[in-house]
Short mmCIF file of N, CA and C and ligand atoms in Angstrom, two decimals:
data_model
loop_
_atom_site.label_atom_id
_atom_site.label_comp_id
_atom_site.label_asym_id
_atom_site.label_seq_id
_atom_site.Cartn_x
_atom_site.Cartn_y
_atom_site.Cartn_z
N LEU A 677 -56.39 -26.71 -55.14
CA LEU A 677 -57.02 -25.80 -54.17
C LEU A 677 -57.55 -26.57 -52.97
N GLY A 678 -57.37 -25.98 -51.80
CA GLY A 678 -57.89 -26.59 -50.58
C GLY A 678 -57.05 -27.73 -50.04
N GLU A 679 -55.94 -28.06 -50.73
CA GLU A 679 -55.10 -29.14 -50.22
C GLU A 679 -54.26 -28.63 -49.05
N ALA A 680 -53.87 -29.57 -48.20
CA ALA A 680 -53.05 -29.19 -47.06
C ALA A 680 -51.59 -29.15 -47.48
N THR A 681 -51.28 -28.16 -48.27
CA THR A 681 -49.89 -28.01 -48.69
C THR A 681 -49.64 -26.58 -49.16
N LEU A 682 -48.38 -26.19 -49.10
CA LEU A 682 -47.99 -24.88 -49.59
C LEU A 682 -47.75 -24.95 -51.09
N HIS A 683 -48.44 -24.11 -51.83
CA HIS A 683 -48.20 -24.01 -53.27
C HIS A 683 -47.07 -23.02 -53.51
N THR A 684 -46.01 -23.50 -54.16
CA THR A 684 -44.85 -22.63 -54.38
C THR A 684 -44.04 -23.15 -55.56
N ASN A 685 -43.38 -22.24 -56.23
CA ASN A 685 -42.47 -22.69 -57.30
C ASN A 685 -41.02 -22.73 -56.81
N LEU A 686 -40.84 -22.53 -55.51
CA LEU A 686 -39.49 -22.65 -54.93
C LEU A 686 -39.26 -24.10 -54.53
N ASN A 687 -38.21 -24.66 -55.07
CA ASN A 687 -37.97 -26.08 -54.86
C ASN A 687 -37.51 -26.43 -53.44
N GLY A 688 -37.02 -25.42 -52.76
CA GLY A 688 -36.65 -25.68 -51.38
C GLY A 688 -35.42 -26.55 -51.29
N PRO A 689 -35.31 -27.47 -50.34
CA PRO A 689 -36.33 -27.75 -49.32
C PRO A 689 -36.60 -26.57 -48.38
N TRP A 690 -37.78 -26.63 -47.80
CA TRP A 690 -38.19 -25.62 -46.83
C TRP A 690 -37.94 -26.16 -45.42
N TYR A 691 -37.75 -25.27 -44.48
CA TYR A 691 -37.54 -25.68 -43.09
C TYR A 691 -37.93 -24.55 -42.14
N ALA A 692 -38.27 -24.92 -40.92
CA ALA A 692 -38.61 -23.93 -39.90
C ALA A 692 -37.34 -23.40 -39.27
N ALA A 693 -37.16 -22.09 -39.35
CA ALA A 693 -36.05 -21.44 -38.66
C ALA A 693 -36.69 -20.64 -37.52
N ARG A 694 -37.12 -21.35 -36.51
CA ARG A 694 -37.86 -20.81 -35.35
C ARG A 694 -39.37 -20.94 -35.55
N GLY A 695 -40.07 -21.23 -34.47
CA GLY A 695 -41.52 -21.31 -34.47
C GLY A 695 -42.03 -22.66 -34.90
N GLN A 696 -43.34 -22.80 -34.86
CA GLN A 696 -43.99 -24.06 -35.25
C GLN A 696 -44.77 -23.82 -36.51
N TRP A 697 -44.49 -24.65 -37.52
CA TRP A 697 -45.13 -24.50 -38.82
C TRP A 697 -45.78 -25.81 -39.23
N ALA A 698 -47.02 -25.71 -39.72
CA ALA A 698 -47.78 -26.91 -40.06
C ALA A 698 -48.44 -26.76 -41.41
N ASP A 699 -48.59 -27.89 -42.11
CA ASP A 699 -49.40 -27.91 -43.33
C ASP A 699 -50.85 -27.97 -42.91
N VAL A 700 -51.62 -27.00 -43.36
CA VAL A 700 -53.05 -26.96 -43.05
C VAL A 700 -53.80 -26.74 -44.36
N ALA A 701 -55.12 -26.84 -44.31
CA ALA A 701 -55.91 -26.52 -45.49
C ALA A 701 -55.57 -25.09 -45.89
N ASP A 702 -55.26 -24.91 -47.16
CA ASP A 702 -54.95 -23.58 -47.72
C ASP A 702 -53.56 -23.04 -47.43
N GLY A 703 -52.61 -23.89 -47.04
CA GLY A 703 -51.25 -23.39 -47.00
C GLY A 703 -50.41 -23.82 -45.82
N LYS A 704 -49.46 -22.95 -45.48
CA LYS A 704 -48.54 -23.20 -44.38
C LYS A 704 -48.92 -22.28 -43.25
N GLN A 705 -49.08 -22.85 -42.06
CA GLN A 705 -49.48 -22.05 -40.92
C GLN A 705 -48.40 -22.02 -39.86
N GLY A 706 -48.06 -20.83 -39.43
CA GLY A 706 -47.05 -20.65 -38.39
C GLY A 706 -47.64 -19.99 -37.17
N LYS A 707 -47.12 -20.41 -36.03
CA LYS A 707 -47.60 -19.92 -34.75
C LYS A 707 -46.38 -19.60 -33.90
N SER A 708 -46.39 -18.42 -33.31
CA SER A 708 -45.24 -18.07 -32.48
C SER A 708 -45.57 -16.89 -31.57
N PRO A 709 -45.02 -16.89 -30.36
CA PRO A 709 -45.19 -15.74 -29.48
C PRO A 709 -44.31 -14.55 -29.91
N GLY A 710 -43.18 -14.84 -30.57
CA GLY A 710 -42.32 -13.76 -31.07
C GLY A 710 -42.20 -13.87 -32.58
N ASP A 711 -41.04 -13.55 -33.12
CA ASP A 711 -40.83 -13.71 -34.55
C ASP A 711 -40.45 -15.15 -34.87
N ALA A 712 -41.09 -15.73 -35.88
CA ALA A 712 -40.73 -17.06 -36.35
C ALA A 712 -40.72 -17.05 -37.87
N PHE A 713 -39.89 -17.91 -38.44
CA PHE A 713 -39.68 -17.91 -39.88
C PHE A 713 -39.74 -19.33 -40.44
N TYR A 714 -40.26 -19.44 -41.65
CA TYR A 714 -40.23 -20.68 -42.40
C TYR A 714 -39.57 -20.32 -43.73
N LEU A 715 -38.43 -20.97 -44.02
CA LEU A 715 -37.61 -20.54 -45.15
C LEU A 715 -37.42 -21.63 -46.19
N SER A 716 -37.33 -21.18 -47.43
CA SER A 716 -36.87 -22.06 -48.50
C SER A 716 -35.36 -21.91 -48.58
N THR A 717 -34.67 -22.97 -48.98
CA THR A 717 -33.23 -22.85 -49.19
C THR A 717 -32.93 -22.09 -50.48
N ALA A 718 -33.96 -21.91 -51.32
CA ALA A 718 -33.78 -21.14 -52.56
C ALA A 718 -33.53 -19.68 -52.22
N SER A 719 -32.61 -19.08 -52.97
CA SER A 719 -32.28 -17.69 -52.68
C SER A 719 -32.24 -16.86 -53.95
N GLY A 720 -32.24 -15.54 -53.77
CA GLY A 720 -32.20 -14.63 -54.90
C GLY A 720 -31.73 -13.26 -54.49
N ALA A 721 -31.35 -12.47 -55.50
CA ALA A 721 -30.91 -11.09 -55.26
C ALA A 721 -31.96 -10.12 -55.79
N ASP A 722 -32.15 -10.16 -57.11
CA ASP A 722 -33.17 -9.32 -57.75
C ASP A 722 -34.25 -10.22 -58.32
N PHE A 723 -35.50 -9.92 -57.96
CA PHE A 723 -36.59 -10.84 -58.28
C PHE A 723 -37.93 -10.15 -58.08
N THR A 724 -38.97 -10.84 -58.51
CA THR A 724 -40.33 -10.49 -58.12
C THR A 724 -40.88 -11.66 -57.32
N LEU A 725 -41.27 -11.38 -56.10
CA LEU A 725 -41.80 -12.38 -55.18
C LEU A 725 -43.28 -12.11 -54.95
N ASP A 726 -44.10 -13.14 -55.14
CA ASP A 726 -45.54 -13.03 -54.89
C ASP A 726 -45.95 -13.98 -53.78
N GLY A 727 -46.93 -13.59 -52.99
CA GLY A 727 -47.45 -14.50 -51.97
C GLY A 727 -48.70 -13.95 -51.32
N ASP A 728 -49.54 -14.87 -50.84
CA ASP A 728 -50.75 -14.50 -50.10
C ASP A 728 -50.51 -14.74 -48.62
N VAL A 729 -50.76 -13.74 -47.81
CA VAL A 729 -50.63 -13.91 -46.37
C VAL A 729 -51.95 -13.59 -45.69
N ARG A 730 -52.24 -14.37 -44.65
CA ARG A 730 -53.46 -14.15 -43.86
C ARG A 730 -53.09 -14.18 -42.39
N LEU A 731 -53.47 -13.16 -41.67
CA LEU A 731 -53.29 -13.15 -40.23
C LEU A 731 -54.52 -13.84 -39.62
N VAL A 732 -54.31 -15.02 -39.05
CA VAL A 732 -55.43 -15.78 -38.48
C VAL A 732 -55.81 -15.18 -37.13
N ASP A 733 -54.79 -14.99 -36.29
CA ASP A 733 -55.00 -14.27 -35.03
C ASP A 733 -53.67 -13.66 -34.59
N GLY A 734 -53.73 -12.73 -33.69
CA GLY A 734 -52.51 -12.10 -33.19
C GLY A 734 -52.10 -10.89 -33.99
N VAL A 735 -50.78 -10.69 -34.13
CA VAL A 735 -50.27 -9.38 -34.57
C VAL A 735 -49.87 -9.27 -36.04
N ALA A 736 -48.97 -10.16 -36.54
CA ALA A 736 -48.46 -9.90 -37.89
C ALA A 736 -48.17 -11.16 -38.69
N ALA A 737 -48.43 -11.06 -40.00
CA ALA A 737 -48.16 -12.14 -40.96
C ALA A 737 -47.37 -11.54 -42.11
N ALA A 738 -46.40 -12.31 -42.67
CA ALA A 738 -45.43 -11.66 -43.55
C ALA A 738 -44.74 -12.58 -44.53
N LEU A 739 -44.16 -11.96 -45.55
CA LEU A 739 -43.23 -12.62 -46.46
C LEU A 739 -41.82 -12.14 -46.13
N THR A 740 -40.86 -13.03 -46.28
CA THR A 740 -39.46 -12.74 -45.97
C THR A 740 -38.60 -13.01 -47.20
N PHE A 741 -37.55 -12.23 -47.36
CA PHE A 741 -36.65 -12.41 -48.51
C PHE A 741 -35.25 -11.91 -48.16
N ARG A 742 -34.28 -12.34 -48.98
CA ARG A 742 -32.86 -12.03 -48.74
C ARG A 742 -32.47 -12.39 -47.30
N ALA A 743 -32.92 -13.55 -46.85
CA ALA A 743 -32.65 -13.99 -45.47
C ALA A 743 -31.40 -14.86 -45.41
N THR A 744 -30.76 -14.82 -44.23
CA THR A 744 -29.69 -15.78 -43.96
C THR A 744 -30.35 -17.10 -43.52
N LYS A 745 -29.53 -18.14 -43.52
CA LYS A 745 -30.01 -19.50 -43.22
C LYS A 745 -30.77 -19.60 -41.89
N ASP A 746 -30.28 -18.88 -40.88
CA ASP A 746 -30.90 -18.94 -39.55
C ASP A 746 -31.92 -17.82 -39.34
N ALA A 747 -32.17 -17.04 -40.40
CA ALA A 747 -33.14 -15.94 -40.36
C ALA A 747 -32.75 -14.85 -39.35
N SER A 748 -31.48 -14.78 -39.00
CA SER A 748 -31.06 -13.70 -38.11
C SER A 748 -30.96 -12.37 -38.88
N GLN A 749 -30.78 -12.48 -40.20
CA GLN A 749 -30.79 -11.30 -41.07
C GLN A 749 -31.78 -11.55 -42.19
N HIS A 750 -32.49 -10.50 -42.61
CA HIS A 750 -33.53 -10.67 -43.64
C HIS A 750 -34.23 -9.35 -43.90
N TYR A 751 -35.03 -9.33 -44.96
CA TYR A 751 -36.06 -8.31 -45.11
C TYR A 751 -37.40 -9.02 -44.96
N THR A 752 -38.34 -8.34 -44.32
CA THR A 752 -39.67 -8.91 -44.13
C THR A 752 -40.71 -7.82 -44.36
N VAL A 753 -41.77 -8.17 -45.09
CA VAL A 753 -42.87 -7.23 -45.28
C VAL A 753 -44.14 -7.86 -44.71
N ASN A 754 -44.78 -7.12 -43.79
CA ASN A 754 -45.93 -7.71 -43.09
C ASN A 754 -47.18 -6.86 -43.16
N VAL A 755 -48.29 -7.47 -42.74
CA VAL A 755 -49.47 -6.72 -42.32
C VAL A 755 -49.51 -6.88 -40.80
N ASP A 756 -49.61 -5.75 -40.10
CA ASP A 756 -49.57 -5.72 -38.65
C ASP A 756 -50.90 -5.18 -38.13
N ALA A 757 -51.68 -6.06 -37.48
CA ALA A 757 -53.03 -5.69 -37.03
C ALA A 757 -53.01 -4.99 -35.69
N SER A 758 -51.84 -4.91 -35.06
CA SER A 758 -51.72 -4.19 -33.81
C SER A 758 -51.44 -2.72 -34.09
N ALA A 759 -50.48 -2.48 -34.97
CA ALA A 759 -50.15 -1.10 -35.36
C ALA A 759 -51.01 -0.61 -36.52
N ASN A 760 -51.74 -1.55 -37.18
CA ASN A 760 -52.50 -1.24 -38.39
C ASN A 760 -51.63 -0.56 -39.45
N VAL A 761 -50.65 -1.33 -39.88
CA VAL A 761 -49.73 -0.87 -40.92
C VAL A 761 -49.32 -2.03 -41.82
N VAL A 762 -48.82 -1.67 -42.99
CA VAL A 762 -47.98 -2.55 -43.80
C VAL A 762 -46.58 -2.09 -43.49
N LYS A 763 -45.71 -3.04 -43.16
CA LYS A 763 -44.37 -2.65 -42.72
C LYS A 763 -43.29 -3.45 -43.44
N LEU A 764 -42.29 -2.73 -43.96
CA LEU A 764 -41.08 -3.36 -44.48
C LEU A 764 -40.01 -3.14 -43.44
N TRP A 765 -39.44 -4.24 -42.94
CA TRP A 765 -38.43 -4.11 -41.88
C TRP A 765 -37.32 -5.13 -42.05
N ARG A 766 -36.23 -4.83 -41.37
CA ARG A 766 -35.15 -5.80 -41.20
C ARG A 766 -34.70 -5.66 -39.76
N PRO A 767 -34.02 -6.66 -39.19
CA PRO A 767 -33.53 -6.49 -37.83
C PRO A 767 -32.72 -5.20 -37.72
N GLY A 768 -33.13 -4.32 -36.85
CA GLY A 768 -32.42 -3.06 -36.67
C GLY A 768 -33.03 -1.86 -37.35
N ARG A 769 -33.96 -2.09 -38.29
CA ARG A 769 -34.57 -0.94 -38.96
C ARG A 769 -35.97 -1.22 -39.49
N ASP A 770 -36.90 -0.35 -39.13
CA ASP A 770 -38.20 -0.34 -39.81
C ASP A 770 -38.02 0.57 -41.02
N ILE A 771 -37.99 -0.02 -42.20
CA ILE A 771 -37.65 0.72 -43.42
C ILE A 771 -38.82 1.56 -43.91
N ALA A 772 -40.02 1.02 -43.82
CA ALA A 772 -41.21 1.78 -44.22
C ALA A 772 -42.43 1.23 -43.49
N THR A 773 -43.28 2.14 -43.02
CA THR A 773 -44.56 1.73 -42.44
C THR A 773 -45.64 2.58 -43.08
N VAL A 774 -46.66 1.91 -43.57
CA VAL A 774 -47.76 2.58 -44.26
C VAL A 774 -49.07 2.20 -43.57
N PRO A 775 -49.88 3.18 -43.20
CA PRO A 775 -51.13 2.90 -42.51
C PRO A 775 -52.06 1.98 -43.32
N LEU A 776 -52.62 0.99 -42.66
CA LEU A 776 -53.61 0.10 -43.29
C LEU A 776 -54.47 -0.50 -42.19
N GLN A 777 -55.77 -0.43 -42.36
CA GLN A 777 -56.69 -1.10 -41.43
C GLN A 777 -56.61 -2.60 -41.70
N VAL A 778 -55.84 -3.32 -40.91
CA VAL A 778 -55.58 -4.73 -41.18
C VAL A 778 -56.70 -5.60 -40.61
N GLU A 779 -57.24 -6.46 -41.47
CA GLU A 779 -58.31 -7.37 -41.05
C GLU A 779 -57.75 -8.78 -40.85
N ARG A 780 -58.06 -9.37 -39.72
CA ARG A 780 -57.69 -10.76 -39.49
C ARG A 780 -58.62 -11.67 -40.31
N GLY A 781 -58.08 -12.80 -40.75
CA GLY A 781 -58.90 -13.76 -41.48
C GLY A 781 -59.10 -13.43 -42.94
N ARG A 782 -58.37 -12.43 -43.44
CA ARG A 782 -58.51 -12.02 -44.83
C ARG A 782 -57.17 -12.22 -45.52
N ASN A 783 -57.21 -12.60 -46.79
CA ASN A 783 -55.97 -12.75 -47.56
C ASN A 783 -55.47 -11.41 -48.07
N TYR A 784 -54.17 -11.20 -47.94
CA TYR A 784 -53.52 -10.05 -48.56
C TYR A 784 -52.50 -10.58 -49.55
N HIS A 785 -52.55 -10.06 -50.76
CA HIS A 785 -51.59 -10.49 -51.77
C HIS A 785 -50.44 -9.50 -51.86
N PHE A 786 -49.23 -9.99 -51.55
CA PHE A 786 -48.04 -9.15 -51.64
C PHE A 786 -47.28 -9.44 -52.93
N THR A 787 -46.77 -8.38 -53.54
CA THR A 787 -45.78 -8.51 -54.61
C THR A 787 -44.58 -7.66 -54.20
N VAL A 788 -43.42 -8.30 -54.14
CA VAL A 788 -42.18 -7.61 -53.77
C VAL A 788 -41.25 -7.64 -54.97
N GLN A 789 -40.79 -6.46 -55.36
CA GLN A 789 -39.88 -6.39 -56.50
C GLN A 789 -38.58 -5.72 -56.05
N THR A 790 -37.47 -6.45 -56.19
CA THR A 790 -36.19 -5.90 -55.76
C THR A 790 -35.27 -5.67 -56.95
N ALA A 791 -34.52 -4.58 -56.87
CA ALA A 791 -33.49 -4.27 -57.87
C ALA A 791 -32.38 -3.57 -57.13
N GLY A 792 -31.36 -4.32 -56.76
CA GLY A 792 -30.29 -3.74 -55.95
C GLY A 792 -30.82 -3.29 -54.61
N SER A 793 -30.59 -2.02 -54.29
CA SER A 793 -31.03 -1.50 -52.99
C SER A 793 -32.49 -1.05 -53.01
N ASN A 794 -33.13 -1.11 -54.16
CA ASN A 794 -34.52 -0.66 -54.27
C ASN A 794 -35.50 -1.81 -54.02
N ILE A 795 -36.43 -1.57 -53.13
CA ILE A 795 -37.44 -2.57 -52.79
C ILE A 795 -38.82 -1.94 -52.96
N LYS A 796 -39.59 -2.52 -53.86
CA LYS A 796 -40.96 -2.05 -54.07
C LYS A 796 -41.93 -3.11 -53.59
N VAL A 797 -42.98 -2.68 -52.90
CA VAL A 797 -43.97 -3.61 -52.38
C VAL A 797 -45.35 -3.18 -52.84
N SER A 798 -46.08 -4.13 -53.42
CA SER A 798 -47.48 -3.89 -53.75
C SER A 798 -48.36 -4.77 -52.89
N LEU A 799 -49.51 -4.21 -52.51
CA LEU A 799 -50.48 -4.95 -51.72
C LEU A 799 -51.78 -4.99 -52.51
N ASP A 800 -52.23 -6.19 -52.79
CA ASP A 800 -53.44 -6.39 -53.60
C ASP A 800 -53.38 -5.56 -54.88
N GLY A 801 -52.20 -5.57 -55.51
CA GLY A 801 -52.03 -4.95 -56.81
C GLY A 801 -51.75 -3.46 -56.81
N LYS A 802 -51.68 -2.86 -55.62
CA LYS A 802 -51.42 -1.43 -55.54
C LYS A 802 -50.09 -1.18 -54.82
N GLN A 803 -49.20 -0.40 -55.45
CA GLN A 803 -47.90 -0.16 -54.81
C GLN A 803 -48.06 0.68 -53.55
N VAL A 804 -47.50 0.17 -52.44
CA VAL A 804 -47.61 0.87 -51.17
C VAL A 804 -46.26 1.30 -50.61
N ILE A 805 -45.18 0.66 -51.06
CA ILE A 805 -43.84 0.98 -50.56
C ILE A 805 -42.86 1.02 -51.72
N ASP A 806 -42.01 2.05 -51.71
CA ASP A 806 -40.90 2.17 -52.67
C ASP A 806 -39.73 2.68 -51.84
N ALA A 807 -38.84 1.75 -51.43
CA ALA A 807 -37.83 2.09 -50.44
C ALA A 807 -36.42 1.74 -50.92
N VAL A 808 -35.44 2.34 -50.23
CA VAL A 808 -34.04 2.03 -50.51
C VAL A 808 -33.37 1.57 -49.22
N ASP A 809 -32.69 0.44 -49.29
CA ASP A 809 -31.91 -0.06 -48.16
C ASP A 809 -30.77 -0.90 -48.71
N THR A 810 -29.57 -0.66 -48.21
CA THR A 810 -28.40 -1.30 -48.81
C THR A 810 -27.87 -2.49 -48.01
N GLU A 811 -28.55 -2.86 -46.92
CA GLU A 811 -27.99 -3.83 -45.97
C GLU A 811 -27.83 -5.26 -46.52
N HIS A 812 -28.86 -5.79 -47.14
CA HIS A 812 -28.82 -7.19 -47.57
C HIS A 812 -28.98 -7.30 -49.08
N LYS A 813 -27.97 -7.89 -49.73
CA LYS A 813 -27.98 -7.91 -51.20
C LYS A 813 -28.68 -9.13 -51.78
N SER A 814 -28.63 -10.24 -51.07
CA SER A 814 -29.29 -11.46 -51.55
C SER A 814 -29.56 -12.39 -50.38
N GLY A 815 -30.35 -13.41 -50.63
CA GLY A 815 -30.62 -14.37 -49.57
C GLY A 815 -31.86 -15.20 -49.85
N GLN A 816 -32.28 -15.92 -48.84
CA GLN A 816 -33.33 -16.92 -49.01
C GLN A 816 -34.73 -16.31 -48.90
N PHE A 817 -35.67 -17.03 -49.52
CA PHE A 817 -37.08 -16.64 -49.49
C PHE A 817 -37.79 -17.36 -48.35
N GLY A 818 -38.86 -16.75 -47.86
CA GLY A 818 -39.62 -17.42 -46.81
C GLY A 818 -40.80 -16.60 -46.34
N MET A 819 -41.22 -16.91 -45.11
CA MET A 819 -42.38 -16.26 -44.51
C MET A 819 -42.14 -16.07 -43.02
N ASN A 820 -42.97 -15.21 -42.43
CA ASN A 820 -42.78 -14.84 -41.02
C ASN A 820 -44.13 -14.69 -40.32
N VAL A 821 -44.12 -14.99 -39.05
CA VAL A 821 -45.26 -14.68 -38.18
C VAL A 821 -44.71 -14.01 -36.94
N TYR A 822 -45.47 -13.06 -36.42
CA TYR A 822 -45.05 -12.40 -35.18
C TYR A 822 -46.21 -12.37 -34.20
N ASN A 823 -46.00 -12.98 -33.05
CA ASN A 823 -46.96 -12.93 -31.95
C ASN A 823 -48.39 -13.25 -32.39
N GLY A 824 -48.55 -14.44 -32.98
CA GLY A 824 -49.87 -14.84 -33.45
C GLY A 824 -49.80 -16.05 -34.35
N THR A 825 -50.80 -16.14 -35.22
CA THR A 825 -50.89 -17.25 -36.17
C THR A 825 -51.05 -16.68 -37.57
N ALA A 826 -50.19 -17.13 -38.47
CA ALA A 826 -50.23 -16.65 -39.85
C ALA A 826 -50.38 -17.81 -40.81
N LEU A 827 -51.11 -17.56 -41.89
CA LEU A 827 -51.28 -18.56 -42.94
C LEU A 827 -50.74 -17.96 -44.24
N VAL A 828 -49.88 -18.72 -44.92
CA VAL A 828 -49.26 -18.22 -46.15
C VAL A 828 -49.50 -19.23 -47.27
N GLN A 829 -49.78 -18.71 -48.47
CA GLN A 829 -50.06 -19.58 -49.61
C GLN A 829 -49.55 -18.93 -50.90
N ASN A 830 -49.34 -19.75 -51.92
CA ASN A 830 -49.01 -19.28 -53.28
C ASN A 830 -47.76 -18.39 -53.30
N VAL A 831 -46.66 -18.95 -52.82
CA VAL A 831 -45.39 -18.21 -52.82
C VAL A 831 -44.65 -18.51 -54.11
N SER A 832 -44.47 -17.50 -54.93
CA SER A 832 -43.77 -17.74 -56.20
C SER A 832 -42.78 -16.64 -56.48
N VAL A 833 -41.72 -17.03 -57.18
CA VAL A 833 -40.65 -16.10 -57.51
C VAL A 833 -40.41 -16.15 -59.01
N ARG A 834 -40.27 -14.97 -59.60
CA ARG A 834 -39.91 -14.91 -61.03
C ARG A 834 -38.87 -13.83 -61.20
C1 LIG B 166 -40.01 -5.02 -36.32
C2 LIG B 166 -40.97 -5.85 -35.51
C3 LIG B 166 -40.73 -7.33 -35.70
C4 LIG B 166 -42.13 -7.87 -35.85
C5 LIG B 166 -42.85 -6.72 -36.46
C6 LIG B 166 -44.34 -6.72 -36.28
O1 LIG B 166 -40.41 -3.68 -36.33
O2 LIG B 166 -40.88 -5.52 -34.15
O3 LIG B 166 -40.03 -7.92 -34.66
O4 LIG B 166 -42.19 -8.98 -36.68
O5 LIG B 166 -42.30 -5.60 -35.93
O6 LIG B 166 -44.89 -5.66 -37.00
#
């Protein structure tokens, strides 16, 4: 706890696919004016993905999954403090948006469970999204920041 490293059971290696990412106390921190991604080379199709995201400042902090190597395609689930929503999106489609008063500087625990085209998202242990999308069947795990600074910790897949 408190070490300047990302705790994860994904062997990676991890790499920045856009944006600036740094090891800081309590995890991996990304900063970007637009969308930026930090990805593990580890990939999966059907899984349960857990992670803690914190929006330090700016608009959105997120977990990413089923991504391509360059992060041009992916699913991402975020907390967005500008729209005040939890959002599941992919390039070209906002799959689900659920109202949430998003607080900066607070940890949100995401659990993402995928089974084929079904994607379920829980926030702090409560299911908030149950969606269907057929676009991306498998891909890499990672994280995202949009127009701000995001901190991500404890990324695990089972
Ligand atoms: C997709 C999007 C992404 C950004 C997110 C922020 O709807 O515009 O580009 O990461 O919204 O909520």
